Coordinates of C-alpha atoms in Angstrom, one line a residue:
M1 CA -32.5 2.5 -30.5
H2 CA -30.5 -0.6 -31.1
S3 CA -30.7 -3.6 -28.8
Y4 CA -27.6 -5.6 -28.3
P5 CA -26.7 -8.2 -25.7
Y6 CA -25.7 -7.0 -22.3
I7 CA -22.3 -8.8 -22.5
W8 CA -21.2 -6.1 -25.1
N9 CA -21.0 -3.6 -22.2
Y10 CA -17.9 -5.4 -21.1
L11 CA -16.1 -5.0 -24.5
P12 CA -14.1 -1.9 -23.4
L13 CA -12.9 -3.8 -20.3
V14 CA -11.9 -6.8 -22.4
L15 CA -10.1 -4.6 -24.9
Q16 CA -8.2 -2.8 -22.1
V17 CA -7.1 -6.1 -20.6
L18 CA -6.0 -7.4 -24.0
V19 CA -4.0 -4.2 -24.7
A20 CA -2.3 -4.4 -21.2
L21 CA -1.4 -8.1 -21.7
G22 CA -0.1 -7.3 -25.3
L23 CA 1.9 -4.4 -24.1
A24 CA 3.4 -6.4 -21.2
C25 CA 4.2 -9.4 -23.4
G26 CA 5.6 -7.1 -26.1
M27 CA 8.0 -5.4 -23.7
V28 CA 9.2 -8.6 -22.2
G29 CA 9.7 -10.1 -25.7
A30 CA 11.5 -7.0 -27.0
S31 CA 13.8 -7.0 -24.0
F32 CA 14.6 -10.7 -24.6
L33 CA 15.3 -10.1 -28.3
I34 CA 17.1 -6.8 -28.1
G35 CA 18.9 -7.1 -24.7
K36 CA 22.5 -8.3 -24.2
H37 CA 22.9 -11.8 -22.8
K38 CA 26.3 -12.3 -21.2
N39 CA 26.2 -15.0 -18.6
S40 CA 29.0 -14.9 -16.1
R41 CA 29.7 -16.3 -12.7
T42 CA 29.1 -13.0 -11.0
K43 CA 25.6 -12.7 -12.6
A44 CA 24.7 -16.2 -11.6
S45 CA 25.7 -15.7 -8.0
A46 CA 23.1 -14.8 -5.4
Y47 CA 23.1 -11.1 -4.5
E48 CA 22.9 -10.3 -0.8
C49 CA 23.5 -6.6 -0.2
G50 CA 26.9 -6.8 -2.0
M51 CA 28.3 -9.4 0.3
D52 CA 29.2 -13.0 -0.3
V53 CA 26.7 -15.5 0.8
I54 CA 27.6 -17.1 4.2
G55 CA 25.7 -20.0 5.7
D56 CA 22.3 -21.5 4.9
A57 CA 19.4 -19.4 3.7
R58 CA 17.1 -21.4 6.1
G59 CA 18.8 -20.1 9.2
R60 CA 16.9 -18.6 12.1
F61 CA 16.4 -14.8 12.2
T62 CA 15.8 -12.7 15.3
V63 CA 12.3 -11.7 16.0
R64 CA 13.5 -8.1 15.7
F65 CA 13.4 -8.3 11.9
Y66 CA 9.7 -9.2 11.9
M67 CA 8.9 -6.6 14.5
V68 CA 10.5 -3.9 12.4
A69 CA 8.5 -5.2 9.4
M70 CA 5.3 -5.0 11.4
L71 CA 6.2 -1.4 12.5
F72 CA 6.8 -0.5 8.9
I73 CA 3.3 -1.8 8.0
L74 CA 1.8 0.1 11.0
F75 CA 3.2 3.4 10.0
D76 CA 2.6 2.8 6.3
V77 CA -1.1 2.2 7.1
E78 CA -1.0 5.4 9.2
A79 CA 0.0 7.4 6.1
V80 CA -2.7 5.7 4.0
F81 CA -5.4 6.7 6.6
M82 CA -4.1 10.3 6.9
L83 CA -3.9 11.1 3.2
P84 CA -7.7 10.9 2.5
W85 CA -8.4 12.8 5.7
A86 CA -6.0 15.6 4.7
V87 CA -7.6 15.8 1.3
I88 CA -11.1 16.3 2.6
F89 CA -10.2 18.1 5.8
R90 CA -11.8 21.4 4.8
R91 CA -15.0 19.7 3.8
L92 CA -15.3 17.7 7.0
P93 CA -17.5 20.2 8.9
A94 CA -20.1 19.9 6.1
I95 CA -19.9 16.1 6.0
T96 CA -20.0 15.5 9.8
G97 CA -22.1 18.4 10.9
S98 CA -19.5 19.4 13.5
R99 CA -16.7 21.9 13.1
M100 CA -14.0 20.0 15.0
F101 CA -15.2 16.4 14.7
G102 CA -12.7 15.4 12.0
F103 CA -9.9 17.0 13.8
Y104 CA -10.6 15.3 17.1
E105 CA -11.0 11.9 15.4
M106 CA -7.6 12.3 13.9
L107 CA -6.2 13.3 17.2
V108 CA -7.6 10.1 18.7
Y109 CA -6.1 8.0 15.9
L110 CA -2.7 9.7 16.2
G111 CA -3.0 9.1 20.0
F112 CA -3.3 5.3 19.4
V113 CA -0.4 5.4 17.0
G114 CA 1.7 7.4 19.5
V115 CA 0.9 4.9 22.3
G116 CA 2.1 2.1 19.9
L117 CA 5.3 4.0 19.1
F118 CA 5.9 4.7 22.8
Y119 CA 5.4 1.0 23.6
V120 CA 7.9 -0.2 21.0
W121 CA 10.4 2.5 21.9
K122 CA 10.3 1.5 25.6
K123 CA 10.5 -2.2 24.6
G124 CA 13.8 -1.4 22.9
I125 CA 12.7 -2.6 19.5
L126 CA 14.0 0.5 17.7
N127 CA 17.4 0.4 19.4
W128 CA 19.5 -1.9 17.3
A129 CA 22.7 -1.2 19.3
N130 CA 21.3 -3.2 22.3
D131 CA 20.3 -6.3 20.5
K132 CA 18.9 -8.7 23.0
G133 CA 18.4 -11.5 20.6
D134 CA 14.9 -12.8 20.5
L135 CA 12.6 -10.6 22.5

């Protein structure tokens, strides 16, 4: 049995990082060398949903935009929690020792999410037609 320094165990990781960095730099470099470079006024202008820029970028936004962003994060996290639960759902009785424990836990979780959805619905955050300005 050969003895070698412990640091050599990290060699595969270092090689993988070097290959990833080399591949990324290679693709960026190839794009720069091979790609077409035609600068124009249209390319240099700021893109804002296909509309011309109006006003200052540091203007105030309604709180509604941030509320919608937070709701997106809430429901995105909900999906992240539900996916692993769905994957191991059939094995939950063996893991928890109870036949319906995992199902009831997900019902409680969805109940909290439903209460949150009901709250924002009643608050009018999802109704963009009745914009009340800053809530």
